[in-house]
């Protein structure tokens, strides 16, 4: 019997490769929990692309409650941090915590996340946060670095092939402002 694995998914494109890599070896359950995404219109597009992906790959999924007010409260005071800085650490913790709470409640022993597929995020920070929450909740965090073996390139190719919506910034309103300032 396959082991159940909850995979926290940050978006459809970043999940395209990880879901395919894991689905034969685990009983996978996708968990979309991304209250960092702003504005809400953008959130809806990313949620839809994740749902379309899961339907195409044949993976069950859960969409968590969208709660931007709580996310904003969690990163208060860190608004001006650069990407990969302290705000991102809080952001990972906020989202992964929701996944750990869900896993604990539903007796799922293992968790991983698609947050490691992109080179734009700090993988060590993701693993550190996952391990901290694992110690807190008693649910195993499985540190998988999906960017290995050209994972990022592969996931973008798969997403494009399926015609998934491809976002142009990380997710929060601060990353959107950064992107606009750079343009
Ligand atoms: S830049 Fe990305 S990871 Fe960092 S706080 Fe914003 S949404 Fe979260």
XYZ file of C-alpha atoms in Angstrom, residues 63-133:
71
model
C -8.056 24.149 -1.481
C -7.549 25.911 1.831
C -9.493 28.985 2.962
C -8.107 32.221 1.460
C -7.196 34.436 4.407
C -5.082 37.426 3.288
C -5.813 39.412 6.478
C -4.103 36.789 8.652
C -1.207 36.528 6.215
C -0.739 40.322 6.302
C -0.777 40.222 10.090
C 1.892 37.473 10.072
C 4.310 39.537 7.946
C 3.607 42.862 9.655
C 6.786 44.936 10.025
C 8.542 42.973 7.272
C 6.888 44.722 4.316
C 10.167 46.248 3.083
C 12.234 43.068 3.307
C 13.752 41.923 0.015
C 12.640 38.720 -1.675
C 14.374 35.708 0.012
C 14.516 37.739 3.260
C 12.674 37.532 6.580
C 9.216 38.220 5.110
C 9.594 35.149 2.908
C 10.524 33.003 5.922
C 7.316 34.112 7.685
C 5.375 33.537 4.493
C 6.673 29.956 4.161
C 5.847 29.325 7.807
C 2.324 30.703 7.457
C 1.497 28.545 4.460
C 3.243 25.392 5.600
C 1.693 25.662 9.048
C -1.735 25.379 7.453
C -0.561 22.202 5.718
C 0.809 20.738 8.963
C -2.456 21.527 10.760
C -4.402 19.804 8.010
C -2.112 16.758 8.012
C -2.266 16.396 11.782
C -6.060 16.667 11.806
C -6.392 14.129 9.000
C -3.713 11.739 10.287
C -1.412 12.132 7.269
C 2.132 11.226 8.310
C 4.188 12.926 5.583
C 4.360 16.417 4.109
C 6.414 18.027 1.389
C 6.115 21.221 -0.670
C 6.561 22.440 -4.231
C 8.280 25.596 -2.930
C 11.680 24.076 -3.778
C 11.140 23.760 -7.525
C 12.077 27.351 -8.295
C 15.606 28.734 -7.963
C 14.032 32.055 -6.870
C 13.272 30.722 -3.387
C 15.756 29.822 -0.677
C 15.579 26.044 -0.403
C 17.483 25.935 2.899
C 14.927 28.349 4.347
C 12.076 26.117 3.129
C 13.680 23.018 4.660
C 14.429 24.774 7.949
C 10.818 25.953 8.214
C 9.473 22.516 7.326
C 11.653 20.856 9.971
C 10.646 23.382 12.642
C 6.959 22.717 11.982
